[in-house]
Amino acid sequence: MEKEYLMIPGPTPVPHEITQAMGSNIFNHRGPKFKDLIEDVTEKLKKVFATSNDLFILTTSGTGAMETGVVNFISPGDKVISLSNGSFGDRLANIARTYNADVENVHSEWGEPLDYEALEKKLDEDKDGKIKAILVVHNESSTGMMNDIERVSKLRKNHPALMIVDTVSSLGAVPVEVDEWNIDVCLTGSQKALLLPPGLAFISVNDRAWEVMQNCTQPVFYFSLQKAKDFLDVGQTPFTPAIPQVVALKEALDMILEKGRQYSFDRHYLMMQSVRKAAEGLGLELLVKEEASASRTVTAIKKPQDIEIKDLRSLMRNKYGVEIAGGQGKLSQEIFRIGHLGAITDMDVLTTIAALEMSLVELGSKVQLGSGVSKAQEVVMQKK
Ligand code: PLP
């Protein structure tokens, strides 16, 4: 039997128990069964977000949650700083621009850290609080760079700008301490570290953000968080939710919380280390040099000079059943990306590295079989 390994930065494989849960009968989303369900999963999600803020379940993709994070809090003409070092940072800025915000993009090269100093300077100089929001992506999936949200939070000091944070490819796999870091609006999607298929997104909102929302003049309909709140108060969502996904969400959260958040953090850390060590063992260059700022969920590796990424990906897919991702945008011909998040395990990582080695050799690269796998094995053996 052929097995497929989905080693991309999302969507990620879904455990059998969770897909089975999706096969439940459809029931009334305006009845008591759904009320009990949504109240239960909302409380459990708050534990994963480490928050006591309001939290909403949306039927949309991660980008829908990004748009929700913009349209409810940013009025046309508002000055907004977008910190960006990759395609998702740019997307967040573009969404804000689409809604006529006055966006200043504090840009760093893709694969380089955010320009924290520039942000601090702009906030310190902004004595009359013209900057209304800071938009930032925690884990930049396009490059495998993990940005330091705690640092952004600390250097914001008492500036009133809201922090609107995309944690689509990090929450659940890496500490995201919504309350401790004062994240005003934190958004994520279902299909990455949270063990679920695509289709749901989650967003938390604190009191400061609610206050800003009261005066927000942006038109909004489907993504209105005021509507979401009014309906959640009676155990419903404003529109028909993806009921099977919400049933599956309960199963996923029970699974995550049974083991505890730390278990997931440790697992992802180990997988990140094993992929990075394997790349080094193979003599391949990592896009993000410093381990401290390397993503725990996706690793971007520069391709060997004489190999085309499309050939590598199709050989790995067709011969070994391993699906990896290419680069995005300007890095599409330069890097390939291995996703190691959600239900992916360290043994899947070893298989992926083995397939990578065999494919590189077959494509004529001078790597030594076993030179990456052995390094990854050394990491995996440290597992407790
Ligand atoms: N933000 C980040 C960091 C992502 O990795 C992704 C998806 O890969 C998104 C946003 C967009 O999510 P979706 O594709 O579900 O709209």
Coordinates of C-alpha atoms and ligand atoms in Angstrom, one line a residue:
M1 CA 0.0 0.0 0.0
E2 CA 1.3 3.5 -0.9
K3 CA 1.3 6.0 1.9
E4 CA 1.3 9.7 1.3
Y5 CA 3.3 12.1 3.5
L6 CA 1.8 15.6 3.5
M7 CA 4.9 17.5 4.6
I8 CA 3.8 21.0 3.6
P9 CA 3.2 24.0 6.0
G10 CA -0.6 23.3 5.9
P11 CA -3.0 21.9 5.4
T12 CA -1.7 19.1 7.5
P13 CA -2.7 15.5 7.9
V14 CA -5.7 15.0 10.1
P15 CA -5.8 12.1 12.7
H16 CA -8.3 9.4 12.0
E17 CA -10.4 10.0 15.1
I18 CA -10.9 13.6 14.0
T19 CA -12.0 12.8 10.4
Q20 CA -14.3 10.2 11.9
A21 CA -15.9 12.8 14.2
M22 CA -16.6 14.8 11.0
G23 CA -18.9 12.0 9.9
S24 CA -21.5 12.8 12.6
N25 CA -25.0 13.6 11.6
I26 CA -25.7 17.2 10.8
F27 CA -27.9 18.9 13.5
N28 CA -29.5 22.2 14.0
H29 CA -27.1 25.0 14.5
R30 CA -29.8 27.0 16.4
G31 CA -30.6 24.2 18.8
P32 CA -29.4 23.1 22.3
K33 CA -26.9 20.5 21.0
F34 CA -24.9 23.2 19.0
K35 CA -25.1 25.6 22.0
D36 CA -23.5 23.1 24.3
L37 CA -20.9 22.3 21.6
I38 CA -19.9 25.8 20.8
E39 CA -19.7 26.8 24.4
D40 CA -17.5 23.8 25.2
V41 CA -15.1 24.3 22.3
T42 CA -14.8 28.1 22.8
E43 CA -13.7 27.5 26.4
K44 CA -11.3 24.9 25.4
L45 CA -9.8 27.0 22.6
K46 CA -9.2 29.8 25.2
K47 CA -6.9 27.4 27.0
V48 CA -4.9 26.8 23.8
F49 CA -4.8 30.6 23.2
A50 CA -3.8 31.1 26.9
T51 CA -6.4 33.8 27.1
S52 CA -9.5 34.8 29.0
N53 CA -10.5 37.2 26.2
D54 CA -13.5 36.8 24.0
L55 CA -12.9 34.2 21.3
F56 CA -14.9 33.4 18.2
I57 CA -15.1 30.5 15.8
L58 CA -15.5 31.6 12.2
T59 CA -16.3 29.5 9.1
T60 CA -13.6 30.8 6.9
S61 CA -9.9 30.2 6.0
G62 CA -6.9 31.9 7.7
T63 CA -7.2 34.8 5.3
G64 CA -10.8 35.3 6.3
A65 CA -9.6 35.6 9.9
M66 CA -6.9 38.1 8.7
E67 CA -9.6 40.2 7.0
T68 CA -11.8 39.9 10.2
G69 CA -8.8 41.2 12.2
V70 CA -8.6 44.2 9.9
V71 CA -12.2 45.2 9.2
N72 CA -13.4 45.3 12.7
F73 CA -10.7 47.5 14.1
I74 CA -9.2 49.6 11.4
S75 CA -11.2 52.6 10.0
P76 CA -10.5 54.0 6.5
G77 CA -7.6 56.4 6.7
D78 CA -6.2 55.0 10.0
K79 CA -2.4 54.9 10.1
V80 CA -1.2 51.4 10.5
I81 CA 2.2 49.8 10.8
S82 CA 2.7 46.5 9.1
L83 CA 5.8 44.6 10.1
S84 CA 6.6 42.3 7.2
N85 CA 9.3 39.8 6.2
G86 CA 7.5 37.5 4.0
S87 CA 4.4 36.9 1.9
F88 CA 1.9 36.6 4.8
G89 CA 3.1 39.8 6.3
D90 CA 2.6 41.4 2.9
R91 CA -0.8 39.9 2.7
L92 CA -1.9 41.4 6.0
A93 CA -0.6 44.8 4.8
N94 CA -2.5 44.4 1.5
I95 CA -5.8 43.6 3.3
A96 CA -5.4 46.7 5.3
R97 CA -4.7 48.7 2.1
T98 CA -7.8 47.2 0.5
Y99 CA -9.8 48.7 3.3
N100 CA -8.2 52.1 2.8
A101 CA -5.9 52.1 5.8
D102 CA -2.8 54.3 5.6
V103 CA -0.4 51.4 5.8
E104 CA 3.3 51.9 6.4
N105 CA 5.1 48.7 5.6
V106 CA 8.2 48.3 7.8
H107 CA 9.8 45.8 5.6
S108 CA 12.7 43.4 6.1
E109 CA 14.2 41.0 3.5
W110 CA 12.4 37.7 3.3
G111 CA 14.2 35.3 5.7
E112 CA 15.6 38.2 7.8
P113 CA 14.3 39.2 11.2
L114 CA 11.7 42.0 11.6
D115 CA 13.0 45.5 12.0
Y116 CA 12.1 45.8 15.7
E117 CA 14.3 49.0 16.1
A118 CA 12.4 50.8 13.4
L119 CA 9.1 49.9 15.0
E120 CA 10.2 51.1 18.4
K121 CA 11.4 54.4 16.9
K122 CA 8.2 55.0 15.1
L123 CA 6.1 54.3 18.2
D124 CA 8.3 56.5 20.4
E125 CA 8.0 59.4 18.0
D126 CA 4.3 59.1 17.6
K127 CA 3.5 61.2 20.7
D128 CA -0.1 61.9 19.8
G129 CA -1.0 58.3 19.0
K130 CA -1.7 58.6 15.3
I131 CA -0.6 54.9 14.8
K132 CA -3.8 52.9 15.4
A133 CA -2.5 49.3 14.9
I134 CA 0.5 47.1 14.4
L135 CA 0.0 44.2 12.0
V136 CA 2.4 41.3 12.4
V137 CA 2.7 37.6 11.5
H138 CA 4.1 35.4 14.3
N139 CA 5.3 32.5 12.1
E140 CA 6.1 33.6 8.6
S141 CA 5.3 30.3 6.8
S142 CA 6.7 31.6 3.5
T143 CA 10.3 31.7 4.8
G144 CA 10.3 29.7 8.0
M145 CA 11.0 32.7 10.2
M146 CA 9.5 32.9 13.6
N147 CA 9.0 36.5 14.6
D148 CA 9.2 37.7 18.2
I149 CA 5.8 38.8 19.3
E150 CA 6.7 39.1 22.9
R151 CA 9.4 41.6 21.9
V152 CA 6.9 43.6 19.7
S153 CA 4.6 43.7 22.7
K154 CA 7.3 44.9 25.1
L155 CA 8.5 47.7 22.8
R156 CA 5.0 48.9 22.2
K157 CA 5.1 50.0 25.9
N158 CA 2.1 52.2 26.6
H159 CA 1.4 53.2 23.0
P160 CA -2.3 52.7 22.3
A161 CA -1.9 51.0 18.9
L162 CA -3.6 47.6 18.8
M163 CA -1.5 44.6 18.2
I164 CA -3.2 42.4 15.6
V165 CA -1.3 39.1 15.3
D166 CA -1.5 36.3 12.7
T167 CA -0.7 33.0 14.4
V168 CA -2.1 30.9 11.6
S169 CA 1.0 28.6 11.4
S170 CA 2.1 28.7 15.0
L171 CA -0.7 28.6 17.5
G172 CA -0.8 25.2 19.1
A173 CA 2.8 24.3 18.1
V174 CA 4.7 27.1 19.8
P175 CA 3.9 29.2 22.9
V176 CA 1.5 32.0 22.0
E177 CA 0.6 33.7 25.3
V178 CA -2.2 36.0 24.3
D179 CA -2.9 37.5 27.7
E180 CA 0.7 37.6 28.9
W181 CA 1.9 39.3 25.7
N182 CA -1.2 41.6 25.6
I183 CA -2.1 40.5 22.1
D184 CA -5.3 42.6 21.4
V185 CA -6.4 40.5 18.4
C186 CA -5.0 37.1 17.8
L187 CA -6.1 35.0 14.8
T188 CA -5.4 31.5 13.5
G189 CA -6.7 28.8 11.2
S190 CA -7.8 25.2 11.8
Q191 CA -5.6 23.5 9.3
K192 CA -2.1 23.8 10.6
A193 CA -1.1 22.9 14.2
L194 CA -4.6 22.3 15.5
L195 CA -5.0 18.9 13.8
L196 CA -8.1 19.9 11.8
P197 CA -9.0 20.1 8.2
P198 CA -9.3 23.6 6.6
G199 CA -12.5 25.5 7.0
L200 CA -12.5 27.1 10.5
A201 CA -10.6 30.1 11.9
F202 CA -10.4 31.5 15.4
I203 CA -9.9 35.0 16.7
S204 CA -9.6 36.4 20.2
V205 CA -10.4 40.0 21.1
N206 CA -9.5 41.8 24.3
D207 CA -11.2 44.8 26.0
R208 CA -9.0 47.4 24.4
A209 CA -9.9 46.0 20.9
W210 CA -13.6 46.0 21.7
E211 CA -13.3 49.7 22.7
V212 CA -11.6 50.5 19.4
M213 CA -14.3 48.5 17.5
Q214 CA -17.1 50.6 19.0
N215 CA -15.7 53.6 17.0
C216 CA -14.6 51.8 13.9
T217 CA -16.2 53.1 10.7
Q218 CA -15.2 50.3 8.4
P219 CA -18.2 48.6 6.7
V220 CA -18.4 44.9 7.6
F221 CA -21.0 42.2 7.2
Y222 CA -20.0 38.5 7.2
F223 CA -16.9 39.2 9.3
S224 CA -18.6 41.4 11.9
L225 CA -17.3 40.4 15.4
Q226 CA -20.2 42.3 17.0
K227 CA -22.6 40.0 15.3
A228 CA -20.4 37.0 16.3
K229 CA -20.6 38.2 19.9
D230 CA -24.3 38.8 19.9
F231 CA -24.9 35.3 18.6
L232 CA -22.3 33.5 20.8
D233 CA -24.1 35.0 23.8
V234 CA -27.0 32.7 22.9
G235 CA -24.9 29.8 21.8
Q236 CA -24.9 30.3 18.1
T237 CA -23.0 31.8 15.2
P238 CA -24.5 34.5 13.0
F239 CA -24.5 32.4 9.9
T240 CA -24.6 28.6 9.2
P241 CA -21.3 27.2 10.6
A242 CA -19.3 24.3 9.1
I243 CA -21.0 21.9 11.6
P244 CA -18.8 18.8 10.9
Q245 CA -15.6 20.9 11.5
V246 CA -17.0 22.2 14.8
V247 CA -17.7 18.7 15.9
A248 CA -14.1 17.7 14.9
L249 CA -12.8 20.7 16.7
K250 CA -14.0 19.3 20.0
E251 CA -12.2 16.0 19.3
A252 CA -9.0 17.9 18.3
L253 CA -9.1 20.1 21.4
D254 CA -9.7 17.1 23.7
M255 CA -6.7 15.5 22.1
I256 CA -4.4 18.5 22.4
L257 CA -5.5 19.4 26.0
E258 CA -5.2 15.8 27.2
K259 CA -1.5 15.8 26.5
G260 CA -1.1 19.5 27.3
R261 CA 0.3 22.4 25.3
Q262 CA 3.9 21.7 26.4
Y263 CA 3.8 18.3 24.9
S264 CA 3.0 19.8 21.5
F265 CA 5.7 22.6 21.9
D266 CA 8.3 20.0 22.7
R267 CA 7.3 17.8 19.8
H268 CA 7.5 20.7 17.3
Y269 CA 10.8 21.9 18.7
L270 CA 12.3 18.4 18.2
M271 CA 11.0 18.2 14.6
M272 CA 12.4 21.6 13.8
Q273 CA 15.8 20.6 15.2
S274 CA 15.9 17.4 13.3
V275 CA 15.1 19.0 10.0
R276 CA 17.7 21.7 10.5
K277 CA 20.4 19.2 11.6
A278 CA 19.5 17.0 8.6
A279 CA 19.9 20.0 6.2
E280 CA 23.3 20.8 7.7
G281 CA 24.3 17.1 7.4
L282 CA 23.4 17.2 3.8
G283 CA 25.4 20.4 3.3
L284 CA 22.3 22.4 2.4
E285 CA 21.9 26.0 3.3
L286 CA 19.0 27.0 5.6
L287 CA 17.2 30.2 4.7
V288 CA 16.9 31.2 8.4
K289 CA 20.4 31.0 9.9
E290 CA 19.7 31.5 13.6
E291 CA 17.9 28.6 15.4
A292 CA 16.4 31.0 17.9
S293 CA 14.4 32.7 15.2
A294 CA 13.7 29.6 13.1
S295 CA 10.1 28.4 12.8
R296 CA 9.2 25.4 14.8
T297 CA 6.7 24.4 12.1
V298 CA 8.2 25.0 8.7
T299 CA 11.8 24.9 7.5
A300 CA 12.9 26.6 4.3
I301 CA 16.0 25.1 2.7
K302 CA 17.9 26.6 -0.2
K303 CA 18.1 24.3 -3.2
P304 CA 21.4 22.9 -4.4
Q305 CA 22.7 24.9 -7.4
D306 CA 22.2 22.3 -10.0
I307 CA 18.7 21.1 -9.1
E308 CA 15.3 22.5 -10.0
I309 CA 12.8 22.7 -7.2
K310 CA 10.0 21.4 -9.5
D311 CA 12.1 18.3 -10.3
L312 CA 12.9 17.6 -6.7
R313 CA 9.2 18.0 -5.6
S314 CA 7.8 15.8 -8.3
L315 CA 10.4 13.0 -7.7
M316 CA 9.7 13.1 -4.0
R317 CA 5.9 13.0 -4.7
N318 CA 5.8 10.5 -7.5
K319 CA 8.4 8.0 -6.3
Y320 CA 8.3 8.3 -2.5
G321 CA 4.8 9.7 -1.8
V322 CA 6.3 12.7 0.0
E323 CA 4.7 16.1 -0.7
I324 CA 6.9 19.1 0.2
A325 CA 6.3 22.7 -0.6
G326 CA 8.2 25.0 -2.9
G327 CA 9.0 28.6 -2.1
Q328 CA 6.5 31.5 -2.5
G329 CA 6.7 34.7 -4.5
K330 CA 10.3 35.8 -5.1
L331 CA 11.7 32.7 -3.4
S332 CA 9.7 30.3 -5.5
Q333 CA 12.8 29.1 -7.5
E334 CA 15.2 29.4 -4.6
I335 CA 13.9 27.4 -1.6
F336 CA 11.8 24.3 -0.8
R337 CA 9.9 24.1 2.5
I338 CA 9.3 21.2 4.7
G339 CA 6.2 21.5 7.0
H340 CA 6.6 19.7 10.4
L341 CA 3.4 20.6 12.3
G342 CA 0.2 19.3 13.5
A343 CA -0.2 15.5 13.3
I344 CA 3.1 15.1 11.6
T345 CA 5.6 13.1 13.7
D346 CA 9.3 12.8 14.0
M347 CA 9.2 9.5 12.1
D348 CA 7.5 11.3 9.2
V349 CA 10.3 13.7 9.3
L350 CA 12.9 10.9 9.1
T351 CA 11.0 9.4 6.1
T352 CA 11.0 12.9 4.4
I353 CA 14.7 13.4 4.9
A354 CA 15.4 9.9 3.5
A355 CA 13.2 10.7 0.5
L356 CA 15.0 14.0 0.1
E357 CA 18.4 12.3 0.1
M358 CA 17.4 9.7 -2.4
S359 CA 15.8 12.2 -4.7
L360 CA 18.8 14.6 -4.5
V361 CA 21.2 11.7 -5.4
E362 CA 18.9 10.6 -8.2
L363 CA 18.9 14.1 -9.6
G364 CA 22.7 14.2 -9.6
S365 CA 23.5 16.1 -6.5
K366 CA 26.7 15.1 -4.7
V367 CA 25.1 14.4 -1.3
Q368 CA 25.9 11.3 0.7
L369 CA 23.0 8.9 1.4
G370 CA 22.5 8.9 5.2
S371 CA 24.3 12.1 5.9
G372 CA 21.0 13.9 6.7
V373 CA 19.0 11.1 8.1
S374 CA 21.8 10.2 10.6
K375 CA 21.8 13.8 11.9
A376 CA 18.0 13.8 12.2
Q377 CA 18.1 10.5 14.0
E378 CA 20.5 11.8 16.6
V379 CA 18.0 14.5 17.4
V380 CA 15.0 12.2 17.4
M381 CA 16.9 9.8 19.8
Q382 CA 16.9 12.6 22.4
K383 CA 13.2 12.3 22.7
K384 CA 12.1 11.5 26.2
Ligands
PLP1 N1 -1.1 33.4 7.6 C1 -0.2 32.4 7.6 C2 1.0 32.7 8.4 C3 -0.3 31.3 6.8 O1 0.7 30.4 6.8 C4 -1.4 31.1 6.0 C5 -1.6 30.0 5.1 O2 -0.7 29.3 4.7 C6 -2.4 32.1 6.0 C7 -2.2 33.2 6.8 C8 -3.6 32.0 5.1 O3 -4.4 31.0 5.5 P1 -5.5 30.4 4.5 O4 -4.7 29.8 3.3 O5 -6.2 29.4 5.3 O6 -6.4 31.5 4.0

